[in-house]
Short mmCIF file of C-alpha atoms in Angstrom, two decimals:
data_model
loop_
_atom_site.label_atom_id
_atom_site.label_comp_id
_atom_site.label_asym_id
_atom_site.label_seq_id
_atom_site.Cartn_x
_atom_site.Cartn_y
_atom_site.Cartn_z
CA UNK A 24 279.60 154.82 47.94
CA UNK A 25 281.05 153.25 51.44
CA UNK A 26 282.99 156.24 52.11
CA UNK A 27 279.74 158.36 51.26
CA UNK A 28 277.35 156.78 53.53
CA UNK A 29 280.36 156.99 56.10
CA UNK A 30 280.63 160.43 55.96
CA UNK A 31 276.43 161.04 55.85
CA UNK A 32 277.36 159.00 59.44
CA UNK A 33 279.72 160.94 60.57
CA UNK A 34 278.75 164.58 59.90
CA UNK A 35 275.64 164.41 62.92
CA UNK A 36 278.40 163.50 64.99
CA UNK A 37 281.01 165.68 63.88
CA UNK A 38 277.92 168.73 64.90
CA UNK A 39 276.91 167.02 68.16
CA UNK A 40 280.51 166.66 69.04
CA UNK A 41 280.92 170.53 68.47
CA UNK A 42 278.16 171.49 70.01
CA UNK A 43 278.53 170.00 73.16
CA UNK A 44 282.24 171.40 73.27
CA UNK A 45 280.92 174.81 72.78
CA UNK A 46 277.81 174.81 74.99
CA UNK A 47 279.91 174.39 77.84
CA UNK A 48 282.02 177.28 76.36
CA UNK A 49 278.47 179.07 75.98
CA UNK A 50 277.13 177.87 79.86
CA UNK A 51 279.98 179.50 80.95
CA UNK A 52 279.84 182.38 79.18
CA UNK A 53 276.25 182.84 80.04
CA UNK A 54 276.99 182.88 83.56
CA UNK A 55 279.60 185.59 82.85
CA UNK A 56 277.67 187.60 81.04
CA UNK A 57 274.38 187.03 83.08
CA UNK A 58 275.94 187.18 86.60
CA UNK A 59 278.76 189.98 86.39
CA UNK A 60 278.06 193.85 85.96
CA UNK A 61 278.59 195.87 82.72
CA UNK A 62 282.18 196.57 83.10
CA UNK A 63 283.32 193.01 84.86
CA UNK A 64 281.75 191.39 81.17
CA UNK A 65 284.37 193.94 79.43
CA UNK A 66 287.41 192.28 82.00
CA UNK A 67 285.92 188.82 80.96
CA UNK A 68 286.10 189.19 77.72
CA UNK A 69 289.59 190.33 77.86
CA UNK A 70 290.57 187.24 79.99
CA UNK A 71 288.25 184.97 77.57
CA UNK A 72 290.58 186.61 74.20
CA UNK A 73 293.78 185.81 76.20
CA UNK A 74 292.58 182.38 76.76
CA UNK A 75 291.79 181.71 73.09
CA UNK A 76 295.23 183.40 72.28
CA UNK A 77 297.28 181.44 75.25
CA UNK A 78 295.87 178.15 73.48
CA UNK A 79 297.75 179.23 70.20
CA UNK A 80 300.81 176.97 71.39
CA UNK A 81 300.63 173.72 72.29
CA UNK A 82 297.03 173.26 69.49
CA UNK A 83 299.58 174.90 66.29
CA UNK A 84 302.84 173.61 67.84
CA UNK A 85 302.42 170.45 68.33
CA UNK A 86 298.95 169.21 68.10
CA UNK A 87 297.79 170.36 64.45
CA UNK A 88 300.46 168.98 62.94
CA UNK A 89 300.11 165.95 64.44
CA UNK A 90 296.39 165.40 63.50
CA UNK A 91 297.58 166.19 59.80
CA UNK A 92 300.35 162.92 60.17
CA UNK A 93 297.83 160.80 61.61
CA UNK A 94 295.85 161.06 58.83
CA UNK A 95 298.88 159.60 56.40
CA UNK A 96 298.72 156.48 59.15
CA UNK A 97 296.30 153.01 58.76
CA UNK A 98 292.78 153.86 60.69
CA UNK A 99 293.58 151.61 63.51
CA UNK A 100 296.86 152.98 64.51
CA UNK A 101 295.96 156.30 64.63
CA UNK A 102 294.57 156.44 67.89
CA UNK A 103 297.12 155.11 69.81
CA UNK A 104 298.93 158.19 68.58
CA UNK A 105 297.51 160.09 71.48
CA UNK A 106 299.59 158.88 73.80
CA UNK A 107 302.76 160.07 72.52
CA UNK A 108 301.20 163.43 70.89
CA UNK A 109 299.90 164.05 73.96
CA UNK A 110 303.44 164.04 75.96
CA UNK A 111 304.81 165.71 73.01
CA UNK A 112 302.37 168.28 73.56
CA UNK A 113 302.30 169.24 77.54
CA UNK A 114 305.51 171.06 77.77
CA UNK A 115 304.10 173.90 75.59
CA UNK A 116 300.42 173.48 76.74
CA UNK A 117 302.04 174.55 80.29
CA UNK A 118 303.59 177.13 78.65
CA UNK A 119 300.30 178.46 76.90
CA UNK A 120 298.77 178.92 80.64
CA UNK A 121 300.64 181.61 80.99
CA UNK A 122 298.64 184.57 79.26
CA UNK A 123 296.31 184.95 81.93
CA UNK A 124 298.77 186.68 83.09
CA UNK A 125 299.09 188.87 79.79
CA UNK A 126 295.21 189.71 80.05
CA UNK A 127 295.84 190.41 84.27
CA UNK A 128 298.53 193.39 83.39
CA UNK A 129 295.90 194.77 80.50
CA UNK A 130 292.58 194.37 82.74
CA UNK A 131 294.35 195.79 85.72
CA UNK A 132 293.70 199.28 86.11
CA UNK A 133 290.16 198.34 85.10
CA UNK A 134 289.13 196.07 88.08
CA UNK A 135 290.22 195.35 91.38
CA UNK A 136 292.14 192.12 92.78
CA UNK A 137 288.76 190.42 93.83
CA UNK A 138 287.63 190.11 90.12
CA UNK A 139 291.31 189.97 88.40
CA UNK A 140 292.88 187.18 90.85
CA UNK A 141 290.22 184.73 90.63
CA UNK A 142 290.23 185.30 86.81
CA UNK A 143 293.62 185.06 86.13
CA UNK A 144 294.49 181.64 88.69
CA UNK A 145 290.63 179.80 86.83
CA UNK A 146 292.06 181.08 82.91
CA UNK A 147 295.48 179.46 83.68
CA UNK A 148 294.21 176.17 84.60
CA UNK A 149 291.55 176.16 81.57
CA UNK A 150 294.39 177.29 79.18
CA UNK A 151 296.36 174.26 80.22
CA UNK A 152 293.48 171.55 80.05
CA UNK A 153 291.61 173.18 77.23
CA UNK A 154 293.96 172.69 74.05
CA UNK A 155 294.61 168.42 75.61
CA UNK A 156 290.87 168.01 75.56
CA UNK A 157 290.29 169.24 72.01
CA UNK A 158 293.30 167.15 70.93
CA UNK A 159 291.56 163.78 72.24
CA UNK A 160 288.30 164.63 70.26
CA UNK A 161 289.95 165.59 66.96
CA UNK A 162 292.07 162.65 67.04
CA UNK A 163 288.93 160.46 67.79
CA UNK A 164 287.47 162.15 64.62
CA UNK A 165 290.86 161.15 62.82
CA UNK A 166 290.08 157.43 63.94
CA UNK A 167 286.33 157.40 62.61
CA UNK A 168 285.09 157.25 65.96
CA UNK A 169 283.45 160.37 65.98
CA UNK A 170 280.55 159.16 68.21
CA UNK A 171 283.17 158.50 70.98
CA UNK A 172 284.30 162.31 70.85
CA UNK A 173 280.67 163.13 71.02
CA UNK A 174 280.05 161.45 74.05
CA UNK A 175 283.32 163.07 75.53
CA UNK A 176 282.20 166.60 74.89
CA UNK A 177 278.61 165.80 75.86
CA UNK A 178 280.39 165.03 79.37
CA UNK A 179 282.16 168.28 79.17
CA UNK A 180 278.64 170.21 78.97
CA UNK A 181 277.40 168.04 81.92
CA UNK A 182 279.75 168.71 84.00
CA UNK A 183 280.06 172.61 83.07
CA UNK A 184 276.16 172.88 83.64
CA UNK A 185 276.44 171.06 87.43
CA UNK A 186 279.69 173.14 88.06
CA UNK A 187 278.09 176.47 87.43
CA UNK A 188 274.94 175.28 89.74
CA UNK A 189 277.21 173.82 92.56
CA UNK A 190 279.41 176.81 92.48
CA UNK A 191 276.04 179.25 92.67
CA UNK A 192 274.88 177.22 95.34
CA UNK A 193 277.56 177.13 97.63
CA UNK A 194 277.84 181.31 96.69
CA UNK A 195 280.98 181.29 95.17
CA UNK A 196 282.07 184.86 94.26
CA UNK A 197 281.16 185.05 90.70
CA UNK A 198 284.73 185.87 89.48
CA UNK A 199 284.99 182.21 89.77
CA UNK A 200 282.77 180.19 88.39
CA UNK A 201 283.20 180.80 84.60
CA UNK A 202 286.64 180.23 84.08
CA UNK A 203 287.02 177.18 86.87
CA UNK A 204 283.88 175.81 85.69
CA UNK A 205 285.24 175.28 82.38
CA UNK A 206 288.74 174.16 84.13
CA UNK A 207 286.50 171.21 85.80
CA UNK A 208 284.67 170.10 82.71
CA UNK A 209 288.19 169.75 81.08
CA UNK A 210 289.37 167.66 83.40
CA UNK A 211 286.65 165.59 84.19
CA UNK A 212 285.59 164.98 80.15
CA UNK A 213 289.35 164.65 79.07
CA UNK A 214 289.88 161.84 82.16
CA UNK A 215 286.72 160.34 80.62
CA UNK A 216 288.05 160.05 77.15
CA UNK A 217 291.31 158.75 78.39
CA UNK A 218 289.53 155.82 80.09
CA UNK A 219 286.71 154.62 77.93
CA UNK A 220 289.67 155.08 75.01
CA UNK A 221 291.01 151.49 75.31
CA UNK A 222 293.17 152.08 72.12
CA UNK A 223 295.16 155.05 73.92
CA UNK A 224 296.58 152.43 76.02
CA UNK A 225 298.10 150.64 72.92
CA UNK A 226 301.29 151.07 71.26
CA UNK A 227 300.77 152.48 67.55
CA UNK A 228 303.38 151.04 64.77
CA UNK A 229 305.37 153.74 63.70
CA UNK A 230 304.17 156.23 66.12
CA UNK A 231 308.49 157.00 66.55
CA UNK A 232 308.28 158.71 63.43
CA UNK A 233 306.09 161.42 65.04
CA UNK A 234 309.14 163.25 66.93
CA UNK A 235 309.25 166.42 68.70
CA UNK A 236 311.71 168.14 65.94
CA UNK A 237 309.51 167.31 63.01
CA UNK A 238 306.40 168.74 64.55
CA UNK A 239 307.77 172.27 65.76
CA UNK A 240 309.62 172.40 62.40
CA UNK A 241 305.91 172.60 60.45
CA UNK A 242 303.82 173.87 63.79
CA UNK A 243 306.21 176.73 64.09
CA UNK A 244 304.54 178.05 61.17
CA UNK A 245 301.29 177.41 62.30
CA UNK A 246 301.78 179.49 65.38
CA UNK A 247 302.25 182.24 63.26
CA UNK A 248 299.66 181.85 61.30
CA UNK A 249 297.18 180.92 64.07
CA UNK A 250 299.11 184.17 66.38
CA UNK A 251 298.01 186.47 64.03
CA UNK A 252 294.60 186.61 64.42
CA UNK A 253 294.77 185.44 67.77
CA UNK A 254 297.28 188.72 68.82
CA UNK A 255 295.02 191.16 66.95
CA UNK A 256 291.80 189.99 68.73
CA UNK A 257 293.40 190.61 71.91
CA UNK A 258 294.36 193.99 70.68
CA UNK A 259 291.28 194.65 69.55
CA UNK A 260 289.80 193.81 72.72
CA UNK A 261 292.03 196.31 74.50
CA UNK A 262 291.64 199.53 71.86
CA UNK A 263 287.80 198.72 72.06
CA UNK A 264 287.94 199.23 76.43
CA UNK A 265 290.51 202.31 75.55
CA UNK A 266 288.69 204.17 72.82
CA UNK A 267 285.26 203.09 73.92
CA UNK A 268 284.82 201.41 77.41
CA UNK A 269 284.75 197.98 79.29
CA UNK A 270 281.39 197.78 78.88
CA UNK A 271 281.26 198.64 75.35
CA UNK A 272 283.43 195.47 74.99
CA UNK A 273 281.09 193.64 77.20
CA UNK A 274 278.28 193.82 75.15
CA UNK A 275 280.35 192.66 72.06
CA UNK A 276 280.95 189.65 74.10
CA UNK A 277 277.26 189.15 74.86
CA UNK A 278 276.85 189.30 71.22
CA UNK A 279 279.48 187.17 70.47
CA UNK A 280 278.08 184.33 72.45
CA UNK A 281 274.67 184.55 70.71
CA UNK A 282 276.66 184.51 67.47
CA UNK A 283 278.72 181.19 68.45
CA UNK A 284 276.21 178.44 66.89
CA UNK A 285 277.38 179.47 63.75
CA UNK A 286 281.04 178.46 64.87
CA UNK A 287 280.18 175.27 66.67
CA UNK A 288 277.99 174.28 63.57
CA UNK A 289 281.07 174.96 61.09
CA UNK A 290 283.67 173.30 63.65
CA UNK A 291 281.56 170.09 63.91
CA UNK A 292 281.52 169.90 60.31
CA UNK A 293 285.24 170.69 59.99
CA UNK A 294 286.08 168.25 62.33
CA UNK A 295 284.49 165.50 60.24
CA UNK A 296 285.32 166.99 56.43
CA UNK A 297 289.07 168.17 57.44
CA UNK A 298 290.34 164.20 57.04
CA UNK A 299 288.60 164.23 53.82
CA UNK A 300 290.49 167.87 52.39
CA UNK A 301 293.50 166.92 54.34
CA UNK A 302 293.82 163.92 51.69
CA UNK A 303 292.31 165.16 48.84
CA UNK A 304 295.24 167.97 49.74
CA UNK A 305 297.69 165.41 49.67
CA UNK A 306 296.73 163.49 46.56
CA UNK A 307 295.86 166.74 44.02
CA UNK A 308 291.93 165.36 43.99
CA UNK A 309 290.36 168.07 42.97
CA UNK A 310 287.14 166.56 42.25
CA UNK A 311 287.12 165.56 46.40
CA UNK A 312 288.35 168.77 47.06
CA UNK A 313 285.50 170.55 44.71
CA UNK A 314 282.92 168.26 46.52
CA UNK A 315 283.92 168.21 49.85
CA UNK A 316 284.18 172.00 49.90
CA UNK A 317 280.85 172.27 48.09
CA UNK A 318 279.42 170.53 50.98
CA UNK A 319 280.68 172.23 53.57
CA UNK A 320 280.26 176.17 52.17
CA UNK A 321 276.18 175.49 51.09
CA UNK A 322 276.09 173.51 54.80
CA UNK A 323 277.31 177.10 56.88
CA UNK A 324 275.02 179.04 53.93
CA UNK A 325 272.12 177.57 54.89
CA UNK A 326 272.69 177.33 58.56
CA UNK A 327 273.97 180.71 58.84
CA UNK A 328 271.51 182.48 56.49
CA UNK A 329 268.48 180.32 58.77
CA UNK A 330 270.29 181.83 62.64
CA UNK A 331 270.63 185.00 60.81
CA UNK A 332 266.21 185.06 60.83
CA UNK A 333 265.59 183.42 64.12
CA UNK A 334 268.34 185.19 66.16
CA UNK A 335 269.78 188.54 64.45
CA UNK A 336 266.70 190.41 66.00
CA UNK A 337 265.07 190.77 68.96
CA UNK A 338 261.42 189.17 68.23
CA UNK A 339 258.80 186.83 69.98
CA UNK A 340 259.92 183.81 68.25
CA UNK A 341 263.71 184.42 68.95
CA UNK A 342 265.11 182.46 72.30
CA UNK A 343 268.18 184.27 72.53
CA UNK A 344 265.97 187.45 73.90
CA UNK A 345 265.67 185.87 77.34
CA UNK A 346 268.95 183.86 77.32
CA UNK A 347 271.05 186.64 76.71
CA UNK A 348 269.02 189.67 76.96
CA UNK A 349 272.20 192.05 77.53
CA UNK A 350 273.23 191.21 73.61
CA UNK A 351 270.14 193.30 72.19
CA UNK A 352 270.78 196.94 74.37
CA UNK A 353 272.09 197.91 71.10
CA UNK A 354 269.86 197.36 68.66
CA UNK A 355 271.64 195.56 64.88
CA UNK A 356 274.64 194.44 67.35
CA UNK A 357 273.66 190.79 67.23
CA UNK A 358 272.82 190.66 63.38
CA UNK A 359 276.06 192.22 62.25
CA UNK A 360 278.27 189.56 64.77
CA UNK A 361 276.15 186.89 63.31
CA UNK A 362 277.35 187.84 59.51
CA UNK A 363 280.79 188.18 60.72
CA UNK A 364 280.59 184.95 62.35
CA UNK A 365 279.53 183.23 59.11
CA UNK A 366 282.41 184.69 56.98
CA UNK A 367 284.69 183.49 59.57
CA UNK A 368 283.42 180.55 59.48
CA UNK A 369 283.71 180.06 55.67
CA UNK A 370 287.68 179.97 56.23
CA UNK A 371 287.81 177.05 58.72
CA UNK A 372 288.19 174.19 56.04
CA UNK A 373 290.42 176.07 53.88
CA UNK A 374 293.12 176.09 56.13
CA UNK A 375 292.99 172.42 56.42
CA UNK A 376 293.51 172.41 52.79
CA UNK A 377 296.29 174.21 53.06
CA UNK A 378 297.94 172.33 56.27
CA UNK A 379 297.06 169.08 53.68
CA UNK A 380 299.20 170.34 50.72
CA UNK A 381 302.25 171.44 53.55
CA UNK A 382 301.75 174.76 52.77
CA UNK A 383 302.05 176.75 56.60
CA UNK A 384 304.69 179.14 55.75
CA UNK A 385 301.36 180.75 53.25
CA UNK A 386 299.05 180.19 55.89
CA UNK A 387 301.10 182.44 58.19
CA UNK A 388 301.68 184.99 55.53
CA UNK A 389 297.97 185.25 54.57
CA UNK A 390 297.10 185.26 58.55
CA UNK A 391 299.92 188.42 59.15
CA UNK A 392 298.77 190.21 55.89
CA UNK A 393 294.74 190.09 56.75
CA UNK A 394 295.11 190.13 60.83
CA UNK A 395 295.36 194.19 60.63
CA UNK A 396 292.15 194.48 59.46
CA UNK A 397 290.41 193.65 62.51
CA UNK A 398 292.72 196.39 64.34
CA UNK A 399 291.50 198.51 61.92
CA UNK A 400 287.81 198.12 62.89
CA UNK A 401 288.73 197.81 66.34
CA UNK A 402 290.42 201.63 65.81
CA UNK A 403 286.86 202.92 65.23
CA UNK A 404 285.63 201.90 68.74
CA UNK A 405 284.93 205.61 69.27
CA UNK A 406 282.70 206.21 66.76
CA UNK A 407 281.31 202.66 66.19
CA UNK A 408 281.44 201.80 70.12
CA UNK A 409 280.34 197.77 71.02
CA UNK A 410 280.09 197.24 66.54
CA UNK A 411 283.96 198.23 66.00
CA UNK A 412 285.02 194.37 66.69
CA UNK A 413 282.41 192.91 64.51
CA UNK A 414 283.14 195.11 61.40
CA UNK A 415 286.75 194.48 62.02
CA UNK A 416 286.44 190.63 62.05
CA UNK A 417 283.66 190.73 59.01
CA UNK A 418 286.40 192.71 57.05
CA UNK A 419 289.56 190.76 58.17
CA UNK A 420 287.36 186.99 57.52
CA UNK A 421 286.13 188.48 54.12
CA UNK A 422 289.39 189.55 52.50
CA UNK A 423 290.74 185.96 53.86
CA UNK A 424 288.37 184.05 51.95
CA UNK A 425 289.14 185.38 48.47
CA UNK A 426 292.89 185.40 49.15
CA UNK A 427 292.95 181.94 50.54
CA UNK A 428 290.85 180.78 48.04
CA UNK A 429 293.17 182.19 44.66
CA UNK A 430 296.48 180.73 46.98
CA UNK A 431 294.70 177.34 47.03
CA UNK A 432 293.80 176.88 43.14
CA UNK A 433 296.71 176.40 41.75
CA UNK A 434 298.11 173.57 44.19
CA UNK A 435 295.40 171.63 42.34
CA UNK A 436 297.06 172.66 39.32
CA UNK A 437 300.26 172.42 39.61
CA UNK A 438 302.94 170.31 42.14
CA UNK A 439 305.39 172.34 42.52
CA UNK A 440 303.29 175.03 44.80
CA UNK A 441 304.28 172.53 47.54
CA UNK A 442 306.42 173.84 50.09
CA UNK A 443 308.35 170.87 51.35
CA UNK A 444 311.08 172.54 53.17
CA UNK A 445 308.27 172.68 56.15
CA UNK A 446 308.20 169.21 55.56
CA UNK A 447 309.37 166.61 58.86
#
């Protein structure tokens, strides 16, 4: 009953937290989509894919991993953790940075220098920063002080919002602003969380047995898995501009960002249930798995079914129109990304189920097997123009569900589905 009125707690922060994080994702965004022609939203999007792809390392590598030991460690030594997962954690985090440059060969003969050198230098920094800040927050989650991570991504939106004005103010050329914005909101809310975290400072007992070797040797698999639909989204961002056009991809992305509350709803609730299916992993519960994914999938079926009516279509009583009028041009565009967005979002906890019972090597196989699928949508860009990257991801999230789902059952079942040789 403790743990249950915990949890009823923790959940409005776990959504606040998530929010937060991805409203300055979505401020910045706006200003992309809002401030930059047709075709420069097509070169953002390519550089915002890259970014989400670049961030693949140092979050599977190291940091994933970790969050899954810290979890097998007494509440109040898991925060001092950061500290050492942290340093563990910046060599590839550095490395990460580096596929701005990836998305600056690709968007090339698209733009010019003035719009593809200011992206490329603001994405770098923002890859770097961006996977340390979301490590500090899930960890905070991991150490039931969810209301702490809150306040540090409630911080991050601040400071995106005042960034974005400044930079406006001061005319900044607008290749600028998104990408550094979200570079100085990084920095600013992870600096934040390092100093109001008093238990950072701290030495955790046993935090020696989290070691650089043991992490790689389970997060290797995890960059595969994670890779695989990170790779094919920024290959489906480049046959959409090829077979259809930059802006065609552009006003994907506008959709896309009016789709995103139905991915910052599911990750705030992930971030607070994944603890609870990480154990229940661990142990074989299957009456806390049952329950806590019961919550979670009628949680993103109401929420998602409820967006679907305000925002899917462009109508009096729907906000979005005016925010981000660019996403309704094409008429269903919206609606569709919205339903795709809700079957990808119906995958999120599963993976932490899997990550609980050790089981990466599957999670990368199911990722490599299903990732084609949204290449596959992607390859009817000219014929289904700015919709070929929705249908792809609705098809590729779909098939994922069931096949996650019947790999899943039987660890309940039976013990010997775990894969310890990706064990530290």
């Amino acid at each position: 009953m403790n743990k249950s009125r915990g949890l009823r707690k923790r959940l409005p922060a776990g959504v606040v937290d998530a929010s937060f994080a991805s409203l300055a994702t979505f401020a910045v965004g706006l200003a992309a989509i809002n401030l930059l022609p047709d075709a420069e939203r097509g070169v953002y999007e390519l550089f915002f894919t890259a970014f989400l792809l670049g961030t693949v390392l140092p979050r599977n590598l190291i940091f994933t991993p970790a969050e899954v030991d810290a979890v097998g460690f007494p509440v109040e030594s898991r925060l001092p953790l950061i500290r050492r997962t942290l340093t563990l954690g910046m060599g590839p985090a550095v490395g990460s940075a580096a596929s701005a440059l990836l998305a600056a060969a690709v968007a090339a003969p698209l733009s010019t220098s003035d719009v593809i050198v200011p992206f490329t230098v603001t994405a770098t920094v923002a890859g770097f920063l961006s996977p340390l800040q979301d490590h500090v927050r899930k960890m905070l989650h991991i150490g039931i002080r969810s209301w702490l991570a809150a306040a540090i991504s409630i911080a991050q939106f601040v400071v995106a919002i005042t960034a974005i004005l400044v930079m406006m103010g001061l005319d900044v050329p607008v290749p600028w602003i998104p990408f550094g914005a979200l570079s100085i909101a990084n920095l600013v809310s992870l600096t934040f969380g390092w100093v109001v975290t008093r238990e950072v400072h701290q030495h955790a007992p046993g935090e020696e047995t989290i070691r650089f070797k043991g992490l790689i040797k389970r997060g290797r698999w995890l960059v595969v898995h994670a890779a695989g639909p990170s790779v094919a989204g920024f290959l489906a961002a480049t046959i959409i501009t090829r077979l259809a056009s930059p802006e065609a991809l552009g006003f994907a992305g506008a959709a896309r960002v009016v789709a995103q509350p139905i991915t910052v709803f599911a990750s705030g609730l992930t971030a607070v249930l994944a603890p609870r299916i990480v154990e229940a992993a661990m142990k074989r519960d299957r009456a806390l798995a049952r329950h806590t994914n019961t919550v979670y999938l009628v949680a993103i079926a109401v929420a998602g079914v409820a967006y679907l009516a305000v925002a899917g279509w462009s109508w009096m009583l729907n906000p979005m129109t005016w925010i981000v009028p660019s996403a309704y041009e094409i008429s269903g565009l919206v609606a569709l990304t919205i339903v795709a967005n809700i079957a990808t979002a119906g995958i999120f906890l599963q993976v932490n189920d899997l990550l609980g019972a050790k089981r990466e090597t599957t999670l990368a196989k199911v990722s490599w097997a299903v990732s084609p699928v949204l290449l596959i949508g992607a390859a009817t860009a000219g014929v289904t123009d700015a919709f070929a990257r929705a249908i792809g991801r609705l098809g590729e999230a779909t098939i994922r569900f069931f096949v996650q789902l019947r790999v899943i059952k039987p660890q309940y079942e039976d013990p010997r589905n775990q894969e310890p040789s990706t064990s530290p």
